[in-house]
Tab-separated table of C-alpha atoms in Angstrom:
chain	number	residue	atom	x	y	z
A	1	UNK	CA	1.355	26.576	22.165
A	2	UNK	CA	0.954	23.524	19.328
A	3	UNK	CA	2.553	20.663	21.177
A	4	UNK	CA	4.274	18.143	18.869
A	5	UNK	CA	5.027	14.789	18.793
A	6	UNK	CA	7.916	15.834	17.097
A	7	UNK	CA	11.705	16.356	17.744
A	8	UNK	CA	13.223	19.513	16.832
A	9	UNK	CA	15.838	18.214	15.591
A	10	UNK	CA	18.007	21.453	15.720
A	11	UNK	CA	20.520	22.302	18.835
A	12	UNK	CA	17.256	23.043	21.110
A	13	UNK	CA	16.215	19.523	20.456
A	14	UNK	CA	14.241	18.139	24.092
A	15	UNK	CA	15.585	21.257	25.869
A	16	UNK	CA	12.382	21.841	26.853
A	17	UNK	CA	11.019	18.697	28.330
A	18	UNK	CA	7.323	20.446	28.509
A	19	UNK	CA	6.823	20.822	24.652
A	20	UNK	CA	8.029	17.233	23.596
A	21	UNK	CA	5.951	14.272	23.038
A	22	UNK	CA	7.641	11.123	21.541
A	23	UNK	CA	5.621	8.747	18.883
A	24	UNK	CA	4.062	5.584	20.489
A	25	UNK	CA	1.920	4.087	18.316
A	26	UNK	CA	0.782	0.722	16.829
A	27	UNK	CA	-2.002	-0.028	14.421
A	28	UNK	CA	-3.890	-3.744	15.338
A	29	UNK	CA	-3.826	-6.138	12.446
A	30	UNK	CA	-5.420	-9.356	12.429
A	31	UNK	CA	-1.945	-11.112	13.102
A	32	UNK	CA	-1.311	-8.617	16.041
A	33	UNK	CA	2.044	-7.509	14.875
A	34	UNK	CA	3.372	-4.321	15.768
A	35	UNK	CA	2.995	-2.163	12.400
A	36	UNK	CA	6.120	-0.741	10.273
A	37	UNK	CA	5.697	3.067	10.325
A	38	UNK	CA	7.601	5.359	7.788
A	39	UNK	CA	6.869	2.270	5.308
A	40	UNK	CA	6.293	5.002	2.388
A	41	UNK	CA	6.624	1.779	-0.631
A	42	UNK	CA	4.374	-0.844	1.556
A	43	UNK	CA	7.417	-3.286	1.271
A	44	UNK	CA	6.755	-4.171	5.020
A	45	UNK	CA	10.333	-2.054	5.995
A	46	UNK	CA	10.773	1.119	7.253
A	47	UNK	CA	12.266	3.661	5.116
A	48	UNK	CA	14.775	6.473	6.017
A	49	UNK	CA	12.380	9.578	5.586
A	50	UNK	CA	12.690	13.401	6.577
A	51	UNK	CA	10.721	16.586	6.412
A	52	UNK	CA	12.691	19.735	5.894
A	53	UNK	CA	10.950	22.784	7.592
A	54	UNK	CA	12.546	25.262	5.425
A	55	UNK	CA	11.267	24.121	1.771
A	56	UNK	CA	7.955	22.221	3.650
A	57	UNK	CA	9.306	19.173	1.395
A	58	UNK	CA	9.348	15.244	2.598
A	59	UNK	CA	12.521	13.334	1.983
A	60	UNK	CA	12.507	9.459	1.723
A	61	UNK	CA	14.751	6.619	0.634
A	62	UNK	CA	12.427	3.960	-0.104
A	63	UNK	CA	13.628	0.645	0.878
A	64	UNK	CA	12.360	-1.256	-2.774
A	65	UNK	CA	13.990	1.144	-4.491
A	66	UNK	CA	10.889	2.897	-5.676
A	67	UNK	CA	9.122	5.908	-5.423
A	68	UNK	CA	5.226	6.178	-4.446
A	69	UNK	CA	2.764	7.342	-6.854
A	70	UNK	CA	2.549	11.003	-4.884
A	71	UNK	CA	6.631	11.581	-5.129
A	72	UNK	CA	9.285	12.193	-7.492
A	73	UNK	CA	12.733	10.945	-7.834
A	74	UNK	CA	15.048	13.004	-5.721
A	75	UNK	CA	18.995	11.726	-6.033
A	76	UNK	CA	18.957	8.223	-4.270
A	77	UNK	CA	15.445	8.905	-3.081
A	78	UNK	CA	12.696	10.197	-3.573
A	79	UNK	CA	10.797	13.808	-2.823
A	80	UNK	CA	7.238	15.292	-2.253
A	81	UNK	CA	6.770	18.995	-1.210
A	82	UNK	CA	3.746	19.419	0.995
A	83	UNK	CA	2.954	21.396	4.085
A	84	UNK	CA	4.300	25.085	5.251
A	85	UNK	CA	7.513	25.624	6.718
A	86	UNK	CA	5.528	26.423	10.346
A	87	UNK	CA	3.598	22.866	9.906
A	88	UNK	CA	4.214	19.651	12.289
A	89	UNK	CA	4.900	16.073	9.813
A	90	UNK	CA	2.577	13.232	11.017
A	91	UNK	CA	3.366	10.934	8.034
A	92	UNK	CA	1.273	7.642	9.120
A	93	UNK	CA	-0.951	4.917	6.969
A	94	UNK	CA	-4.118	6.878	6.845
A	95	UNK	CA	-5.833	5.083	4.547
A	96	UNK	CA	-4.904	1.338	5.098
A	97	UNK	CA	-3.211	0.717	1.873
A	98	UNK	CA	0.245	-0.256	3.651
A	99	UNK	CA	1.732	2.637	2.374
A	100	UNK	CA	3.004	5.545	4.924
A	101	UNK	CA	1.263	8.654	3.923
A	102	UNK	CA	1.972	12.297	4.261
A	103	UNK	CA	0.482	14.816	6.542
A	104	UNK	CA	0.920	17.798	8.340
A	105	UNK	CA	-1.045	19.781	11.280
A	106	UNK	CA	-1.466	23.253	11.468
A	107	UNK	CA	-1.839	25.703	13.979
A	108	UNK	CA	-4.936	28.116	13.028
A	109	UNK	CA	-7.961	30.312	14.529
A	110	UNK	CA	-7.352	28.356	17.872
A	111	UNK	CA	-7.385	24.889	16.600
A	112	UNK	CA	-5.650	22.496	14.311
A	113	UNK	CA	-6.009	21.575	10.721
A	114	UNK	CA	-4.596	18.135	9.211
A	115	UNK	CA	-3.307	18.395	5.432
A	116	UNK	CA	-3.136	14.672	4.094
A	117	UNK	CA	-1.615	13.274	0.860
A	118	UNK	CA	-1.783	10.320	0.247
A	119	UNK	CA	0.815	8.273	-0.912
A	120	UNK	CA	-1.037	6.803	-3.496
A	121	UNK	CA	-1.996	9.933	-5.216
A	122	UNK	CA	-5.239	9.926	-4.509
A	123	UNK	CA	-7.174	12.931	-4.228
A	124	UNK	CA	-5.742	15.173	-0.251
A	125	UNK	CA	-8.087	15.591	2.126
A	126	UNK	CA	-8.342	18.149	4.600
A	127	UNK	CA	-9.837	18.161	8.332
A	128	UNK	CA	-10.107	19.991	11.549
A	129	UNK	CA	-9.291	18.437	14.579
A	130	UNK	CA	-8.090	19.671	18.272
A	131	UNK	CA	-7.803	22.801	20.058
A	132	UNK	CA	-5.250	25.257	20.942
A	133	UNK	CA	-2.935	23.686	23.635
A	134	UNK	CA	-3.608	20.086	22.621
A	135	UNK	CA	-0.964	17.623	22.015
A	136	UNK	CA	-0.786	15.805	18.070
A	137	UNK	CA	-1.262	11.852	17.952
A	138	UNK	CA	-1.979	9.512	15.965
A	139	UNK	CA	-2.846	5.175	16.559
A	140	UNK	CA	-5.288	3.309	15.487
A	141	UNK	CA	-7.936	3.192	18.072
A	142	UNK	CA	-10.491	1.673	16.234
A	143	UNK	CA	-8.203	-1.309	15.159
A	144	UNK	CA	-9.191	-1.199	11.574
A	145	UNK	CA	-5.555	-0.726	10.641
A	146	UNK	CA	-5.520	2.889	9.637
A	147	UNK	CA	-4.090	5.415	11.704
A	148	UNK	CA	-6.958	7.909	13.744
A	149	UNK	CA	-6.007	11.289	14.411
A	150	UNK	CA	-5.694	11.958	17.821
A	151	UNK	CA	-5.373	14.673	20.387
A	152	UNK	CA	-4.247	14.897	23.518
A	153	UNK	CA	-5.950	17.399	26.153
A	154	UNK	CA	-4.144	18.220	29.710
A	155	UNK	CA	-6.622	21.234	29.939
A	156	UNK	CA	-9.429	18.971	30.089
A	157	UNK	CA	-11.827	19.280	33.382
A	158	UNK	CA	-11.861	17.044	35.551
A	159	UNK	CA	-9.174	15.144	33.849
A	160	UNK	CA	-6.767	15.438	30.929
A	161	UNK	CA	-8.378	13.581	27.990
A	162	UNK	CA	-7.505	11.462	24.925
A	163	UNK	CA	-9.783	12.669	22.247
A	164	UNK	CA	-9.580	10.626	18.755
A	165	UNK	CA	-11.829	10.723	15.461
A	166	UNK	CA	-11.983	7.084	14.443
A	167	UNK	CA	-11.352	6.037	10.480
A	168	UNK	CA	-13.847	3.465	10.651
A	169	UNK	CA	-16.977	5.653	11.266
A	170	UNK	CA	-15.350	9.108	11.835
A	171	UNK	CA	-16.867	9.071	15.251
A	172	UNK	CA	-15.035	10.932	17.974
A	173	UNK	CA	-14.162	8.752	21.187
A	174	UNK	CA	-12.719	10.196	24.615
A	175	UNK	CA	-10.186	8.775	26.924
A	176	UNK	CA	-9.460	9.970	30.568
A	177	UNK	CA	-6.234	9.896	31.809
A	178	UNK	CA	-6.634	8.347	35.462
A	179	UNK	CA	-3.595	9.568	37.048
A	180	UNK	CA	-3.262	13.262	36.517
A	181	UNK	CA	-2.463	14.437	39.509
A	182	UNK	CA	1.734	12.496	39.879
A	183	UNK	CA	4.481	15.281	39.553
A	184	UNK	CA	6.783	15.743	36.679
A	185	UNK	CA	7.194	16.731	33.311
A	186	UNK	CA	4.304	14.854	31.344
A	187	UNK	CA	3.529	13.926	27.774
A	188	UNK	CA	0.629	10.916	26.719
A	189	UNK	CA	2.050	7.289	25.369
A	190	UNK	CA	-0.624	5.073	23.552
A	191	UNK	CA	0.221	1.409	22.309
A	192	UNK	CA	-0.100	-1.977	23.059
A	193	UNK	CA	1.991	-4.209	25.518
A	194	UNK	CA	0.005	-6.829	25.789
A	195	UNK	CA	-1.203	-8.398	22.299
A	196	UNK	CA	-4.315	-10.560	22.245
A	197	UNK	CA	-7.498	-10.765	20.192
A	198	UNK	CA	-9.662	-8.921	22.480
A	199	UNK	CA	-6.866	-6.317	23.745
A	200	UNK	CA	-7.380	-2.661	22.856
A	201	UNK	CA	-4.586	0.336	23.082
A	202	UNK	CA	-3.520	1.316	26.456
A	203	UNK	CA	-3.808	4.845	27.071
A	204	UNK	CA	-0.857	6.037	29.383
A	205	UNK	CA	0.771	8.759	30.322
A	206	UNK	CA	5.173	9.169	30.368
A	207	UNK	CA	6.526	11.600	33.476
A	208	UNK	CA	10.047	12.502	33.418
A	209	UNK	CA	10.386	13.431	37.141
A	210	UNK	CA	13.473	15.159	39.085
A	211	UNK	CA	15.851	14.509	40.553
A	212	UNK	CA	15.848	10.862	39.682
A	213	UNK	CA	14.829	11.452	36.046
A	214	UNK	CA	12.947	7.936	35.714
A	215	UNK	CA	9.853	7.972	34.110
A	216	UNK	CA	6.425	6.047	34.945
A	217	UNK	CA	4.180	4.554	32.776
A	218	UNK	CA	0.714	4.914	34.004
A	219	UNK	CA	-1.651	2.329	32.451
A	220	UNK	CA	-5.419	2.939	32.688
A	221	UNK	CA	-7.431	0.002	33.223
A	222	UNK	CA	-4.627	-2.040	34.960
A	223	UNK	CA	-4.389	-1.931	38.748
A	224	UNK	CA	-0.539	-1.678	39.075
A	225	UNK	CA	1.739	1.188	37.380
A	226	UNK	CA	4.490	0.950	35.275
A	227	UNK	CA	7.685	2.560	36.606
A	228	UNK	CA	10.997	1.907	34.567
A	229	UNK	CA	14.400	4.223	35.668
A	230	UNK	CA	16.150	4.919	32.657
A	231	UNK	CA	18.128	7.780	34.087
A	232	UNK	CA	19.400	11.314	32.797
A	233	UNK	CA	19.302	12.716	29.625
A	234	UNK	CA	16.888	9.562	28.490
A	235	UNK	CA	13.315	9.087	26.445
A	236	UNK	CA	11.761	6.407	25.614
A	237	UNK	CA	11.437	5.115	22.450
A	238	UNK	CA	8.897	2.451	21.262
A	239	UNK	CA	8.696	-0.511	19.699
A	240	UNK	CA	8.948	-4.299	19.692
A	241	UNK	CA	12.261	-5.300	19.605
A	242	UNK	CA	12.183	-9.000	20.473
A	243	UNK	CA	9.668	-9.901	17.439
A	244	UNK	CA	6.840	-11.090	20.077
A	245	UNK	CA	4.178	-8.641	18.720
A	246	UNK	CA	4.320	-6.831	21.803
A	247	UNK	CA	6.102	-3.421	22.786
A	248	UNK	CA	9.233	-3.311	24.745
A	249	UNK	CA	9.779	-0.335	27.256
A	250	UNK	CA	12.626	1.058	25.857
A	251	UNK	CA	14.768	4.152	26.654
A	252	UNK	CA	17.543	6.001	24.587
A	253	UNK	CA	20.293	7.657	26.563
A	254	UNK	CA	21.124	10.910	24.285
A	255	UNK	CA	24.378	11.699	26.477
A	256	UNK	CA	25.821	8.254	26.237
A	257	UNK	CA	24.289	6.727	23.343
A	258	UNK	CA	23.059	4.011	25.587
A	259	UNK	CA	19.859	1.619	24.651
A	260	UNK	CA	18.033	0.403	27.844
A	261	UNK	CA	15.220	-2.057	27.369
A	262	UNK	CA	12.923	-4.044	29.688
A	263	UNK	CA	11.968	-6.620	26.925
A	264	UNK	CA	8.965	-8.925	27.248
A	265	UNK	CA	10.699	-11.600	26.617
A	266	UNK	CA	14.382	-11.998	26.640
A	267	UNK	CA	17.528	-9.928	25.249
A	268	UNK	CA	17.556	-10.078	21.766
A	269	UNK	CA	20.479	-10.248	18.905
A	270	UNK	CA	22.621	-6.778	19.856
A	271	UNK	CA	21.299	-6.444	23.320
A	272	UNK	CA	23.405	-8.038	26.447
A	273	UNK	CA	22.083	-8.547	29.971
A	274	UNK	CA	22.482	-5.532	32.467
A	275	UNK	CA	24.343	-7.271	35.451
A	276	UNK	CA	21.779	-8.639	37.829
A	277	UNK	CA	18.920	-6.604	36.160
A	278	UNK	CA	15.841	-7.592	34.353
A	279	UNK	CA	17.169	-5.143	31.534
A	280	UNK	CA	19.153	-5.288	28.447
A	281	UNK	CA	21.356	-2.232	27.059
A	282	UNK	CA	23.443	-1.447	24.165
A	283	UNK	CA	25.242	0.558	22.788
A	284	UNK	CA	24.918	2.752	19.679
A	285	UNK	CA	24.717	6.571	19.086
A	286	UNK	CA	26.496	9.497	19.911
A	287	UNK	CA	25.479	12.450	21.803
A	288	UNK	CA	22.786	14.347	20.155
A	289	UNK	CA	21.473	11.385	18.235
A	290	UNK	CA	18.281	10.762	17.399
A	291	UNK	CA	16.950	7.916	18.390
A	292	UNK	CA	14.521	6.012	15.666
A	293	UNK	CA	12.182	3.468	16.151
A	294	UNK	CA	11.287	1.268	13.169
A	295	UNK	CA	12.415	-2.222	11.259
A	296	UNK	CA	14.667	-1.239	8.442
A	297	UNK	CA	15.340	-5.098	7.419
A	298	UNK	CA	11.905	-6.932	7.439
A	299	UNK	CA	12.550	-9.451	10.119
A	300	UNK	CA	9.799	-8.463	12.350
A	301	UNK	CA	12.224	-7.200	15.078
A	302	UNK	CA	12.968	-3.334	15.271
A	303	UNK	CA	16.180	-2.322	14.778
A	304	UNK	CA	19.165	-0.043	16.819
A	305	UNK	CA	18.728	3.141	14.194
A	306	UNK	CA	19.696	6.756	15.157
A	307	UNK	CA	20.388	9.588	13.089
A	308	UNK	CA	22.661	12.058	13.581
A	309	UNK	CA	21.378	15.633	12.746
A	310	UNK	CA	25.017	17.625	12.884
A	311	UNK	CA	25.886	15.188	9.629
A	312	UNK	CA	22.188	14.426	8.351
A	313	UNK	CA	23.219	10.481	8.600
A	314	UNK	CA	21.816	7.703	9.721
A	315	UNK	CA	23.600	4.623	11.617
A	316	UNK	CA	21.505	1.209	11.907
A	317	UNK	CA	22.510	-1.745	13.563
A	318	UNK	CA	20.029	-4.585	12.205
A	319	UNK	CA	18.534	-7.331	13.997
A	320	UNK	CA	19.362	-9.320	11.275
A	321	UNK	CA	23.060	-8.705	10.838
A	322	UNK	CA	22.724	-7.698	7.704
A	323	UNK	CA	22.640	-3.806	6.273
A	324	UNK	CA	18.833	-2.772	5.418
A	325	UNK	CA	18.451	-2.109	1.665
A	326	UNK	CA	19.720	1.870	0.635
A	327	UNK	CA	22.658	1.443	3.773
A	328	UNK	CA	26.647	0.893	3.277
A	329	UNK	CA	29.047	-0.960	6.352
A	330	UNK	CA	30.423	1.319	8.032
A	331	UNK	CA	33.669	-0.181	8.890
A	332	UNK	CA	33.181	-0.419	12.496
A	333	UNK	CA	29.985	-1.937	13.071
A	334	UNK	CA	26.286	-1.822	11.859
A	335	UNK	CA	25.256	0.753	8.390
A	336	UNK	CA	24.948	4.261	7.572
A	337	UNK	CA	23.352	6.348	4.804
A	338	UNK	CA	23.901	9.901	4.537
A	339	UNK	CA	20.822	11.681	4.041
A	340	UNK	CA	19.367	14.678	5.366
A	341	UNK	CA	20.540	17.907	5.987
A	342	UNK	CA	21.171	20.466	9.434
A	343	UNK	CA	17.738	21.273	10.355
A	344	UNK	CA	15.612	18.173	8.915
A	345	UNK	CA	13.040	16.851	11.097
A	346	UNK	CA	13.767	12.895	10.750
A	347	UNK	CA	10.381	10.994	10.668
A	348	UNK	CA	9.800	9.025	13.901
């Protein structure tokens, strides 16, 4: 089974809590900022961006108003086919240019195969990496600000494994995950909560367990556990939504639309204080939304984005107030953009 980092974001999407893994990742600059992913023009935003499974094409609408080098101008956005219908999108930076880049994995003779175009239009590149069985990643481990590909191994003896080739060298390095052995659906988490000079990414691990439905971040290296509740039908999402350069443990309710976060610092602009809790919710989404984590105005601050696969549109509410470049008002609160179609896989 090729385990994806992926939603499917059809009517089965996270029925089957076993073969989803969320995207956690963060790339180290020098200023220790948490990185904009799905950045496709390298105008420091993220951009709304889709892969459509049945035409193996990426979608974007690029925040500047340009297209890369590798696409074409597509309606109000901007197009690149690349991959097979059966491939699993891992757009990322691969090359450290600033600009999001495309790729795709692919299942084949027992392992996996990475297809990369680059956004520039340089020449693809092609590489094998992971086995049958493994779970896709992708962070920069090597904290030379281009994304590694990355695997994750829970058939690994005596311990599930991280196993990720590093840009910088193209040396392979292996992670253990220490706490294998907790109950509950499992898929890996890698980032970085605590920003410093000399702090690299913390491997962890994300258990949705039953009945209580909370999950548990387990943090190698650190003596203590993480353990936020965030309740039933909710993932977590990542990314630093109080500007401190640090993630947030954040959770998406996909029943109630709800936003739960346990912010390193304090709530932020569209957040309120949960009662007598350390936590800060709000609320935006329907059921069945998509919950997207990125910063679609610039500010440094991620922002409440979700897209809405039954429509193919997506709904922001900026930190700044104001609506990211390519969005409209809504009417009611925070921006929208229609752009997708049923069946789009909405980059994460």
């Amino acid at each position: 089974m090729f385990h994806s980092q992926r939603y499917s974001h059809s009517h089965s999407i996270l029925k089957a809590a076993s073969r989803l893994m969320l995207l956690f990742s963060v790339v180290a600059f020098p200023s220790m900022s948490l990185a904009v992913d799905n950045d496709f023009d390298g105008d420091g935003k993220s951009d709304m961006s889709l892969w459509r499974p049945s035409n193996a094409t990426w979608y974007v609408v690029p925040s500047s108003g340009t297209c890369p080098p590798a696409m074409s101008v597509f309606g109000t956005g901007c197009s690149k086919q690349w991959g097979l219908s059966t491939d699993t999108p891992m757009a990322a930076d691969y090359d450290g240019d600033g600009k999001t880049d495309f790729m795709v994995v692919r299942a084949s003779g027992g392992g996996y195969t990475w297809y990369l175009a680059y956004a520039s239009g340089a020449p693809s590149a092609t590489v094998g990496f992971g086995l049958t069985g493994d779970w896709v990643d992708k962070i920069d481990y090597d904290q030379d600000g281009i994304k590694d590909i990355a695997v994750y191994r829970p058939t690994a003896s005596p311990k599930p494994n991280w196993y990720s080739r590093n840009s910088s060298n193209g040396v392979t390095q292996v992670f253990q995950d220490s706490n294998p052995d907790y109950t509950g659906t499992a898929w890996p988490l890698s980032g970085r909560w605590f920003a410093s000079p000399t702090t690299s990414v913390n491997h962890a691990i994300v258990r949705i367990t039953s009945p209580s439905s909370h999950y548990i971040v387990y943090r190698p290296g650190f003596s203590t556990d993480y353990h936020f509740n965030i309740g039933s039908p909710s993932y977590p999402v990542f990314g630093d939504w109080d500007g401190d350069h640090k993630a947030d443990y954040m959770s998406f309710n996909r029943s109630t639309g709800l936003w739960s976060m346990d912010p390193t610092n304090a709530c932020t602009p569209n957040f309120a204080p949960h009662g007598s809790s350390p936590f800060c919710t709000a609320a935006w989404g329907l059921a069945n939304d998509v919950p997207i984590s990125g910063d679609f105005d610039g500010d440094t601050q991620f922002d409440l984005m979700v897209w809405r696969p039954s429509s193919g549109t997506w709904f922001v509410v900026a930190s700044s107030g104001a609506c990211p470049p390519a969005t409209a008002p809504t009417g009611y609160g925070g921006c929208f953009k229609q752009w997708g179609v049923s069946g789009d896989i909405a980059a994460l």
